[in-house]
mmCIF file of C-alpha atoms in Angstrom:
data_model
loop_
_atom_site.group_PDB
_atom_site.id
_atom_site.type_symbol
_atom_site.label_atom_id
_atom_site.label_comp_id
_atom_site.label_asym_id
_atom_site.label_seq_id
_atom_site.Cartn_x
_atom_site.Cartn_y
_atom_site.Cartn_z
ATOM 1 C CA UNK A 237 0.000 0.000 0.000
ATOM 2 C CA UNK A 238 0.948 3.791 -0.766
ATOM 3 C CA UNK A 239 2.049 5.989 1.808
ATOM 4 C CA UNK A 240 1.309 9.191 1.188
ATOM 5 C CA UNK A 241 2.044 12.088 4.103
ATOM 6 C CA UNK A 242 -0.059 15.238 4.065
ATOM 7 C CA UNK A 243 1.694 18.196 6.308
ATOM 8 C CA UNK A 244 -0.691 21.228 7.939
ATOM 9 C CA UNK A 245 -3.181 18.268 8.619
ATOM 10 C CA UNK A 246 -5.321 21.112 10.499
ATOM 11 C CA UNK A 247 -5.194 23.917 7.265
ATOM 12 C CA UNK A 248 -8.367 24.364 4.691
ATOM 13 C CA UNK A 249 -6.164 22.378 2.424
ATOM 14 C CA UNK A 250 -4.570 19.536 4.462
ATOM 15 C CA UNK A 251 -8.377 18.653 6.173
ATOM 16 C CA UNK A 252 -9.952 18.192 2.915
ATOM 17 C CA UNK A 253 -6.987 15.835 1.626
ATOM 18 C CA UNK A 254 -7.392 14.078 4.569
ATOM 19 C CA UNK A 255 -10.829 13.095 2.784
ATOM 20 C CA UNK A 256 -10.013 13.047 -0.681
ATOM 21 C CA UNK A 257 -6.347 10.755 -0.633
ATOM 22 C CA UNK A 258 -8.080 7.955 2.008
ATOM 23 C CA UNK A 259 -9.091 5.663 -0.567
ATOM 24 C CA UNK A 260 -5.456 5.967 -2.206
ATOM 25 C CA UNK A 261 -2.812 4.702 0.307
ATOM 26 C CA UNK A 262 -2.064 5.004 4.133
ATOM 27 C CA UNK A 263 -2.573 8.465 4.793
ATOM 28 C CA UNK A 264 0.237 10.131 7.464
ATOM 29 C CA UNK A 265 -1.388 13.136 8.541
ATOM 30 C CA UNK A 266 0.877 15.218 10.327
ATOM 31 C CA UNK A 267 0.679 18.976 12.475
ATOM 32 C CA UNK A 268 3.650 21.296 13.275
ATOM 33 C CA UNK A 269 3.989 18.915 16.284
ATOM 34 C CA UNK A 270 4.668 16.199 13.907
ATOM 35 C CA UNK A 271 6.784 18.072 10.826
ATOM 36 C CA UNK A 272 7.441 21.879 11.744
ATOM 37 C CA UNK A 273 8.493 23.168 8.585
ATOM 38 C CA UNK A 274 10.502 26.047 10.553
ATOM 39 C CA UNK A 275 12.961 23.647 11.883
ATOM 40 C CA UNK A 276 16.665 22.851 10.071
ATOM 41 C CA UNK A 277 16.573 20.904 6.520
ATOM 42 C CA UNK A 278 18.074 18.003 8.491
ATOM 43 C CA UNK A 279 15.108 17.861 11.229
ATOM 44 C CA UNK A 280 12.766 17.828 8.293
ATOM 45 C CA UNK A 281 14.520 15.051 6.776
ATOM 46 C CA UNK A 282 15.091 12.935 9.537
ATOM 47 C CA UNK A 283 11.028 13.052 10.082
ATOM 48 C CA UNK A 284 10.469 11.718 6.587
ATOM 49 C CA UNK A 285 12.855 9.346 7.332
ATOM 50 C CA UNK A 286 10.502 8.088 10.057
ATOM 51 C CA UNK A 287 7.474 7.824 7.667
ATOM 52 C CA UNK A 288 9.366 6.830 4.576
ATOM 53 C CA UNK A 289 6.277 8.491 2.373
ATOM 54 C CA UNK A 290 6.127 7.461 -1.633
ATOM 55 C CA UNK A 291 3.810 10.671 -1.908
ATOM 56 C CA UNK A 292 4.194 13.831 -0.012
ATOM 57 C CA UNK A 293 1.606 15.951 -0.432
ATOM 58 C CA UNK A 294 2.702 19.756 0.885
ATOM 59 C CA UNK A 295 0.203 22.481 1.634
ATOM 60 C CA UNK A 296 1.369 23.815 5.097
ATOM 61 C CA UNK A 297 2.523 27.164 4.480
ATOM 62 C CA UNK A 298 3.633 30.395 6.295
ATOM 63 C CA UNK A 299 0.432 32.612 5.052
ATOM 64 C CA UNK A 300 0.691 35.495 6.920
ATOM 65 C CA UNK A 301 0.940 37.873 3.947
ATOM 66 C CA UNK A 302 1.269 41.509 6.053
ATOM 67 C CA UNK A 303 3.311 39.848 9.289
ATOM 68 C CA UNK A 304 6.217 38.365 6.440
ATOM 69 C CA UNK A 305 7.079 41.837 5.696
ATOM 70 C CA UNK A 306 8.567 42.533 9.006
ATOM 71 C CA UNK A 307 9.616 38.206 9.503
ATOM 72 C CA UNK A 308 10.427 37.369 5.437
ATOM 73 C CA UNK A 309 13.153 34.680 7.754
ATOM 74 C CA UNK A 310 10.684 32.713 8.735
ATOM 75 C CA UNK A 311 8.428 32.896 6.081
ATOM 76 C CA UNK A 312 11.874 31.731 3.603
ATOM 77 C CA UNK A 313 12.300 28.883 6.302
ATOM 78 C CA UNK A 314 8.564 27.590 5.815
ATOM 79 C CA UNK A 315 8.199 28.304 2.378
ATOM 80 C CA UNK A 316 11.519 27.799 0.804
ATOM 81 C CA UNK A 317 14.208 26.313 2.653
ATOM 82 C CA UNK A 318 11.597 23.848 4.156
ATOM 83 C CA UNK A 319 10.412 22.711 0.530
ATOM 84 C CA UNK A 320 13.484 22.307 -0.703
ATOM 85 C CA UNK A 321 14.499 19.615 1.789
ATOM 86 C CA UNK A 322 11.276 18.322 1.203
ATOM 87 C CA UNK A 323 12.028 17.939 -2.475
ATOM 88 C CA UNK A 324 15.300 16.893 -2.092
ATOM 89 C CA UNK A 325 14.456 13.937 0.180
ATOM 90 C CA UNK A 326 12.045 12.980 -2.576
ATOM 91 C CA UNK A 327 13.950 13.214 -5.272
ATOM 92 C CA UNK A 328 16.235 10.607 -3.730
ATOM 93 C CA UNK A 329 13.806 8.662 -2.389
ATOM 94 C CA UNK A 330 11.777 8.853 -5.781
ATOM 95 C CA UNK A 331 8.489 9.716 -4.283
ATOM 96 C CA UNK A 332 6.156 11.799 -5.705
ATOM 97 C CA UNK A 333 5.713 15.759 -4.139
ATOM 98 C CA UNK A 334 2.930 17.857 -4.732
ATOM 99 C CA UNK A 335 3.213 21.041 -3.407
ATOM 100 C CA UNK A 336 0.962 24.141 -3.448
ATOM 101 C CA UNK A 337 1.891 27.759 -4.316
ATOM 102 C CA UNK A 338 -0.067 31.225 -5.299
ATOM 103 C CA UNK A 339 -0.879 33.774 -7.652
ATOM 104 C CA UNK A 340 1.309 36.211 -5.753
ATOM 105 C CA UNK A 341 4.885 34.975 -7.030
ATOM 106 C CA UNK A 342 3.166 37.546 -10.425
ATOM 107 C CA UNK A 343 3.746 41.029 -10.251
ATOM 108 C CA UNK A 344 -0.163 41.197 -9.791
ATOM 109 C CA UNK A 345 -0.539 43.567 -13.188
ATOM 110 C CA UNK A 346 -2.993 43.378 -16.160
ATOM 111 C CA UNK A 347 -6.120 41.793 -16.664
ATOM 112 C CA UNK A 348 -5.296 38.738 -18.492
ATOM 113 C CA UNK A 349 -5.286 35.551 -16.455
ATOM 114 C CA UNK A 350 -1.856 34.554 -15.622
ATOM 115 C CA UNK A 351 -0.402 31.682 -17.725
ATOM 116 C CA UNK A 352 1.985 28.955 -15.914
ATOM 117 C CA UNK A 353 5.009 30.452 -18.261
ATOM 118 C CA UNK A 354 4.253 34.012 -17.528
ATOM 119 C CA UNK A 355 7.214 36.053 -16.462
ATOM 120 C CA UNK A 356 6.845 36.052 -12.186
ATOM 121 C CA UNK A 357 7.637 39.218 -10.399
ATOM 122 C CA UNK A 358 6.297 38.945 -6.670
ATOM 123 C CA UNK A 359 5.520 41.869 -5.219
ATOM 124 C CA UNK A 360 5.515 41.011 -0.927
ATOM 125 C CA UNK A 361 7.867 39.427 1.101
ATOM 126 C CA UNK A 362 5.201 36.488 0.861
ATOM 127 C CA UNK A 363 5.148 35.980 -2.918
ATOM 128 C CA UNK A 364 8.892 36.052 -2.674
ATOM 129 C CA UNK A 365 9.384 33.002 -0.332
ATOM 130 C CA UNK A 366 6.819 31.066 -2.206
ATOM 131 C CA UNK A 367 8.613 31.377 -5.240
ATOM 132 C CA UNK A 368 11.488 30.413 -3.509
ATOM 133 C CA UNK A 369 9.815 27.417 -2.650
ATOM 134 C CA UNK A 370 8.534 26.626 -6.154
ATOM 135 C CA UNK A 371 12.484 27.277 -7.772
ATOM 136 C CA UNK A 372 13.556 24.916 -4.884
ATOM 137 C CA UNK A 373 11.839 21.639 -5.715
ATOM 138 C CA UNK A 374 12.139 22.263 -9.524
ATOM 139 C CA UNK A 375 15.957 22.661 -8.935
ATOM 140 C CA UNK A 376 15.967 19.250 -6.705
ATOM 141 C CA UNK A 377 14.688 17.061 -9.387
ATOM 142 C CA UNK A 378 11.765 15.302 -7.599
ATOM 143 C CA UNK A 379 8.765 14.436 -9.366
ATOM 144 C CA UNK A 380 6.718 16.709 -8.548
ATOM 145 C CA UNK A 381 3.185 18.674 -9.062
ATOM 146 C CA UNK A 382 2.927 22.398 -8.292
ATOM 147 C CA UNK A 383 -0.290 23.759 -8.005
ATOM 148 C CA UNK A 384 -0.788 27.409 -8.297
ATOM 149 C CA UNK A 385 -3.892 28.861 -6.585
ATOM 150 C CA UNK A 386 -5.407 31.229 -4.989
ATOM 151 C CA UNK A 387 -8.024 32.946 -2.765
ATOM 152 C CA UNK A 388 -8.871 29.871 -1.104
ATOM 153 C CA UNK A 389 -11.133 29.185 1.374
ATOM 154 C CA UNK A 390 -13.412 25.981 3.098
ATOM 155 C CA UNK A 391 -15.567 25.189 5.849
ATOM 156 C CA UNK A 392 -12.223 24.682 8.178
ATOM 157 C CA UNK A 393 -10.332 27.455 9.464
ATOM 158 C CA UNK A 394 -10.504 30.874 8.972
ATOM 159 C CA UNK A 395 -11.007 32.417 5.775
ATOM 160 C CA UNK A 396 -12.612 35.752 3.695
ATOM 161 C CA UNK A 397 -15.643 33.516 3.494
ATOM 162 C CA UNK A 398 -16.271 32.955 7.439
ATOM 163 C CA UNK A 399 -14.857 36.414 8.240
ATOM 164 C CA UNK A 400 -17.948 38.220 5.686
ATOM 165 C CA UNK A 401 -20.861 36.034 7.347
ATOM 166 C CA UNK A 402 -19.941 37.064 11.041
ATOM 167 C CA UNK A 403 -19.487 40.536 9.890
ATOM 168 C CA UNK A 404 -23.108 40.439 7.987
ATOM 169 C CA UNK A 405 -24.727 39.337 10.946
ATOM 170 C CA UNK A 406 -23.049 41.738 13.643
ATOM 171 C CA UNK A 407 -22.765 44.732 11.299
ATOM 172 C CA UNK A 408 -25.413 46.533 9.270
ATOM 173 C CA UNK A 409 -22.536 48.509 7.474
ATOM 174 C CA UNK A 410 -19.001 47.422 5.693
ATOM 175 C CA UNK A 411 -16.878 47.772 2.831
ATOM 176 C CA UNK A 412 -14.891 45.373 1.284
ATOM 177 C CA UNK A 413 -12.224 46.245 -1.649
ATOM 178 C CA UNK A 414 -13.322 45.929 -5.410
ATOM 179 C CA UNK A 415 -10.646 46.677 -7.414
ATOM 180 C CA UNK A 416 -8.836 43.528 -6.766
ATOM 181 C CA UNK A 417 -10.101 40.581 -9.180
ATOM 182 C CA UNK A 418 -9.817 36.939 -8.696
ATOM 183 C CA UNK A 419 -11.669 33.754 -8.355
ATOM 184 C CA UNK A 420 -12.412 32.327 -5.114
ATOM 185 C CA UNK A 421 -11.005 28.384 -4.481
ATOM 186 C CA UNK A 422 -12.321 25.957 -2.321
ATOM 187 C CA UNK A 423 -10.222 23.922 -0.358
ATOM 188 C CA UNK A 424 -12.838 20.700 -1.342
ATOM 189 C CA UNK A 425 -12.130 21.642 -5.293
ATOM 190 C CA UNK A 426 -8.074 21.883 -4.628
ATOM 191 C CA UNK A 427 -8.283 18.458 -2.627
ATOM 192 C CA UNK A 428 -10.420 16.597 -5.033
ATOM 193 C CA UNK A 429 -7.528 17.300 -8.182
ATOM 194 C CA UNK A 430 -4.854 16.617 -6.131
ATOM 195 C CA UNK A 431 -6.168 12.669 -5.685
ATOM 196 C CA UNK A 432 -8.040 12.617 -9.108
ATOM 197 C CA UNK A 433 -3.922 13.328 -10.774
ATOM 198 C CA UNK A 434 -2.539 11.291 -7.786
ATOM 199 C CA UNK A 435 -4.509 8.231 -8.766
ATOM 200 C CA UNK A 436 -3.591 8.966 -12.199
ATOM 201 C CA UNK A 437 -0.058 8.937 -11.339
ATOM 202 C CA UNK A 438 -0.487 5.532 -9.920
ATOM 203 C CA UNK A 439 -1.580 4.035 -12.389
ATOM 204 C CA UNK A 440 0.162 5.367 -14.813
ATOM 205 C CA UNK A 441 3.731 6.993 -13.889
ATOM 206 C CA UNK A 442 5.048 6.615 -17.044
ATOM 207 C CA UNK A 443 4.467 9.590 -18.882
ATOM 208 C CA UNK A 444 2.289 11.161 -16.483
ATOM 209 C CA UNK A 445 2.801 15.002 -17.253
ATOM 210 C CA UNK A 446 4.552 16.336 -13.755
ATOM 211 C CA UNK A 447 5.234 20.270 -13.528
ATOM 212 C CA UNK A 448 3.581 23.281 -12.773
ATOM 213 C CA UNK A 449 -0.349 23.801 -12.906
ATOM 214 C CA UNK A 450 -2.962 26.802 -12.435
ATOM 215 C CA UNK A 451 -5.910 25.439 -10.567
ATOM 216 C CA UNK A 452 -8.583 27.792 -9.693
ATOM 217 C CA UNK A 453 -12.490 27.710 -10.932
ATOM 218 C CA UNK A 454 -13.965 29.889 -13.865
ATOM 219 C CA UNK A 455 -15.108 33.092 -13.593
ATOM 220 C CA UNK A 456 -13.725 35.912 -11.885
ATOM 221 C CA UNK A 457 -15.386 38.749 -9.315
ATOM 222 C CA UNK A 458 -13.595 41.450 -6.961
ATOM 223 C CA UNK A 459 -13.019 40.758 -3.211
ATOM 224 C CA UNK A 460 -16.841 43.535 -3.137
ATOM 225 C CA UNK A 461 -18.557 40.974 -5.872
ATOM 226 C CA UNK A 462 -17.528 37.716 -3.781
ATOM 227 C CA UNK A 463 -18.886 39.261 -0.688
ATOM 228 C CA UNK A 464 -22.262 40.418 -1.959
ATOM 229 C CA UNK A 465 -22.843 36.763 -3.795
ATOM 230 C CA UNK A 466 -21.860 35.016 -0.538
ATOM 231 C CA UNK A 467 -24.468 36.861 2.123
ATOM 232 C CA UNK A 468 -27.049 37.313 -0.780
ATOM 233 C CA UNK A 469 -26.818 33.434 -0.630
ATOM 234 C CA UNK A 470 -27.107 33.084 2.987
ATOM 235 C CA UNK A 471 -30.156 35.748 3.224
ATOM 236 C CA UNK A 472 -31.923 33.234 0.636
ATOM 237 C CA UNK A 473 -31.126 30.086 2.787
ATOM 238 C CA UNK A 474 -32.807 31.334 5.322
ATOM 239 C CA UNK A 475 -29.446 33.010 7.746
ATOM 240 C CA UNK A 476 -30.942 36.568 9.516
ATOM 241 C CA UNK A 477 -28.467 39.045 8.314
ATOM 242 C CA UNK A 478 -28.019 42.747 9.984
ATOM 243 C CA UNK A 479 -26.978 44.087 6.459
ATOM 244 C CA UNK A 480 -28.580 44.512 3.266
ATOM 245 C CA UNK A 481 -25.981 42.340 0.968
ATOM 246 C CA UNK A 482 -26.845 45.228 -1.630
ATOM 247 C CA UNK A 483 -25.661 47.530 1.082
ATOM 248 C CA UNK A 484 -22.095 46.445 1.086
ATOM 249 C CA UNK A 485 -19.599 49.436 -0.266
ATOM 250 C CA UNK A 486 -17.319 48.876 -2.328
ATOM 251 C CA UNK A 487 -14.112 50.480 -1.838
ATOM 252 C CA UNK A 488 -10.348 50.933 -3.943
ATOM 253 C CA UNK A 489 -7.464 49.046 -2.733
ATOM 254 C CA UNK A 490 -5.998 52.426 -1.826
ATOM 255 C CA UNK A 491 -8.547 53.341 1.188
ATOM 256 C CA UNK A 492 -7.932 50.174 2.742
ATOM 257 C CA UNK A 493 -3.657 50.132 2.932
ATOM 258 C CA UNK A 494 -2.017 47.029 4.208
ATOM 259 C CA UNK A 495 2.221 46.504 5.250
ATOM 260 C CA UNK A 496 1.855 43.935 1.929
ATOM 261 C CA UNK A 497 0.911 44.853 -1.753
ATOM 262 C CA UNK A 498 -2.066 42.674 -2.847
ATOM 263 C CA UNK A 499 -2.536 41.710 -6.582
ATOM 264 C CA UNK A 500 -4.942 43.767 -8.417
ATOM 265 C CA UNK A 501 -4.576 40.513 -10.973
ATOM 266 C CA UNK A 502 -5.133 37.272 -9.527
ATOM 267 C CA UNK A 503 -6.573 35.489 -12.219
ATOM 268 C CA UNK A 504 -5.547 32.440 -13.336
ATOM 269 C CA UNK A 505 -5.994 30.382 -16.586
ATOM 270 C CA UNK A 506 -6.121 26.775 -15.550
ATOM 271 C CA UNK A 507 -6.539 25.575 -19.342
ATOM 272 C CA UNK A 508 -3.119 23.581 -19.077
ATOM 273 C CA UNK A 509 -4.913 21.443 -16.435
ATOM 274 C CA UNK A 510 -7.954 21.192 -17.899
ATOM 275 C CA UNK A 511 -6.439 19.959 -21.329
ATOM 276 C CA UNK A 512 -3.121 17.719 -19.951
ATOM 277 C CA UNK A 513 -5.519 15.560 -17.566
ATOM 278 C CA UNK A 514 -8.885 16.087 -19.374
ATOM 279 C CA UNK A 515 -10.523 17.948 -16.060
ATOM 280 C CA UNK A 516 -13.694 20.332 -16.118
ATOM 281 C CA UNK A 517 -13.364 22.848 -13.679
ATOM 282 C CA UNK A 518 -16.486 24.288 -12.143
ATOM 283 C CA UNK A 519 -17.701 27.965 -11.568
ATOM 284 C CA UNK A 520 -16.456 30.019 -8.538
ATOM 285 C CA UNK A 521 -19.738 30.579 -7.614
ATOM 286 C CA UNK A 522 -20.689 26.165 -7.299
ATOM 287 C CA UNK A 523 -17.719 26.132 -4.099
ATOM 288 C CA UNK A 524 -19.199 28.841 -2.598
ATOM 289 C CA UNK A 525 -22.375 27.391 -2.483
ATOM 290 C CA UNK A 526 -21.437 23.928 -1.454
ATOM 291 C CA UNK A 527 -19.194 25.819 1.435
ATOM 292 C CA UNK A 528 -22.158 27.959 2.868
ATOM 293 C CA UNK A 529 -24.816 24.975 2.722
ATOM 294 C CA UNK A 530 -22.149 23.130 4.683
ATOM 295 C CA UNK A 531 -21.192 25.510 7.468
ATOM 296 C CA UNK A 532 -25.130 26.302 7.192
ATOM 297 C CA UNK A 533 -25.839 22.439 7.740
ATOM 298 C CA UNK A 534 -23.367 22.354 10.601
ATOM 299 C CA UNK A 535 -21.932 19.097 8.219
ATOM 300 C CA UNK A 536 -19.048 16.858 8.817
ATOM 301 C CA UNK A 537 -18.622 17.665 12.678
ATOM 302 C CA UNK A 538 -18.371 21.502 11.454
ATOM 303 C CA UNK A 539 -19.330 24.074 14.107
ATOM 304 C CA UNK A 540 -21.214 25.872 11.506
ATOM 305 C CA UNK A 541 -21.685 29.709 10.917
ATOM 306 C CA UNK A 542 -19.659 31.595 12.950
ATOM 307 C CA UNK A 543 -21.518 33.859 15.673
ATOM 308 C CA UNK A 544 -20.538 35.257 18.505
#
C-alpha cells in the first residue's frame, strides 16, 4: 500500500486531503507537532525518514501575507528552505511531491489571467518566499506537481468567506475592496484534483505530465462581488443578516492600505490542467455554495456559521 504524508493536517487544504487521498494509500497526517516546517533541513529530513512516504503531499505554508514583511526569515524557512528539503528527500527517495503555491509569485498587473510560463515578479515578502519554494523543488529534481492557486477558502479554518458572514450578521454597514479581481477556491475543489492526478499517477507513472499547474475555478469577481454573492446566498437560505448584501460598499485598494501589496490581478488560466488531464473545472460561484450549505448544515462535525 501507498504511503502518502499530508503536512498542515489542520489547514483548509490539508483537512480536505485528509478526505479526498483515504481511498489511495495510508494516509500520514501530520501537524507542526509532527513536521514543523521552521525547523533545520536536516530535522525535516530525519522526520520523513521516520514515515518513509512514496507521496508527499505539501500544503502547510507560512500565510501570513502583512506579518512576512517585518519576519520574510521565517516565512523563507517555511516556504523555501523547508520545501526544498522536502524535495530533495524525494527526489532521492523517488516519491512523488505535490506542493501548493499562489498567484502572488506575479507582479499582480494586467487583466489577463496569468499563464503557468508568464514572467513572475512577486511583489511582498510572501510571494517572494513562495517562489522560492517553487524554484527549490524544480531545482531538486523530484517528481513533482505544483499547483498554483489562490483565494482559497473551506468550511475549516478561517477564511474571507467565514470572516464576511460574522461581519453580515453583527454589522449593518461594511466595505470590502473591489478593485482587486480573482476567483475564489475551495479547499474541497483543490483536494479533489490533487487525488483525481494522484490516482492517475499511480496508475500510470510513465508519462504522467509532472510540472507546474494553475488550478482555480472559472469566472472571476472582486473581493466587493464575492462578498455580496456570498451573504445574498445566505439571506436566501434562510441566515438573519443585519446588512442589506446590496448595502455592502465597495471600496479601492488604496482606502484600505495594508504593510503587503495585494494583486490587483489574480486570475488564473487553468486551461493547461484542464487539457493535460482532461478535467472540467467548475464555476467560482458552485464552491461557494457547497461551502455555505455546509457551514449552514453544521456538516461533517463543522461548528457551523460563525456567531458570537
Amino acid at each position: 500500500m501507498h504511503r502518502i504524508l499530508i503536512t498542515g493536517k489542520n489547514g483548509q487544504v490539508g483537512h480536505e486531503l485528509q478526505r479526498s487521498l483515504a481511498p489511495l494509500g495510508e494516509l500520514i497526517a501530520t501537524d507542526r507537532q509532527e513536521l514543523d516546517l521552521s525547523q533545520s533541513g536536516e530535522r525535516i529530513e530525519q522526520a520523513l525518514d521516520r514515515h518513509h512516504p512514496d507521496i508527499i503531499v505539501n500544503p502547510a505554508a507560512y500565510t501570513a501575507v502583512d506579518k512576512a514583511e517585518s519576519d520574510e526569515e521565517t516565512a523563507n524557512a517555511v516556504n523555501a528552505d523547508a520545501v526544498g528539503a522536502i524535495a530533495r528527500w524525494a527526489a532521492r527517495r523517488g516519491a512523488l511531491l505535490v506542493h501548493y503555491s499562489t498567484d502572488y509569485v506575479f507582479n499582480g498587473d494586467g487583466e489577463r489571467p496569468w499563464r503557468e510560463d508568464d514572467a513572475t515578479g512577486p511583489q511582498s515578502a510572501y510571494g517572494r518566499s513562495k517562489l522560492a519554494g517553487e524554484e527549490a523543488v524544480r531545482l531538486a529534481g523530484a517528481r513533482h506537481l505544483i499547483f498554483r492557486t489562490s483565494w482559497v477558502f473551506g468550511a475549516h479554518g478561517a477564511n474571507f468567506l467565514k470572516t464576511m458572514l460574522k461581519l453580515g450578521q453583527e454589522r449593518d454597514a461594511f466595505k470590502v475592496v473591489d478593485d482587486q479581481i480573482g476567483a475564489p477556491a475551495p479547499a474541497a475543489l483543490i483536494a479533489d484534483i490533487t487525488a483525481e492526478l494522484i490516482r492517475e499517477y499511480l496508475a500510470k507513472p510513465a508519462g504522467f505530465a509532472f510540472g507546474t499547474y494553475h488550478l482555480a475555478p472559472h469566472g472571476e469577481t472582486s473581493w466587493h462581488g464575492y462578498a455580496r454573492y456570498l451573504l445574498q446566498r445566505a439571506a436566501s437560505s434562510g441566515l438573519p443578516l443585519r446588512i442589506n448584501p446590496a448595502d455592502i460598499q465597495g471600496i479601492p485598494s488604496s482606502d484600505y492600505p495594508l504593510p503587503a501589496k495585494r494583486p490587483a490581478n489574480s486570475r488564473l488560466c487553468c486551461d493547461k490542467l484542464e487539457k493535460t488531464f482532461n478535467i472540467s473545472l467548475p464555476e467560482w460561484k458552485s464552491g461557494v455554495d457547497q461551502v455555505l450549505a455546509e457551514l449552514l448544515n453544521g456538516a461533517s462535525g463543522n461548528k457551523g456559521i460563525p456567531r458570537e
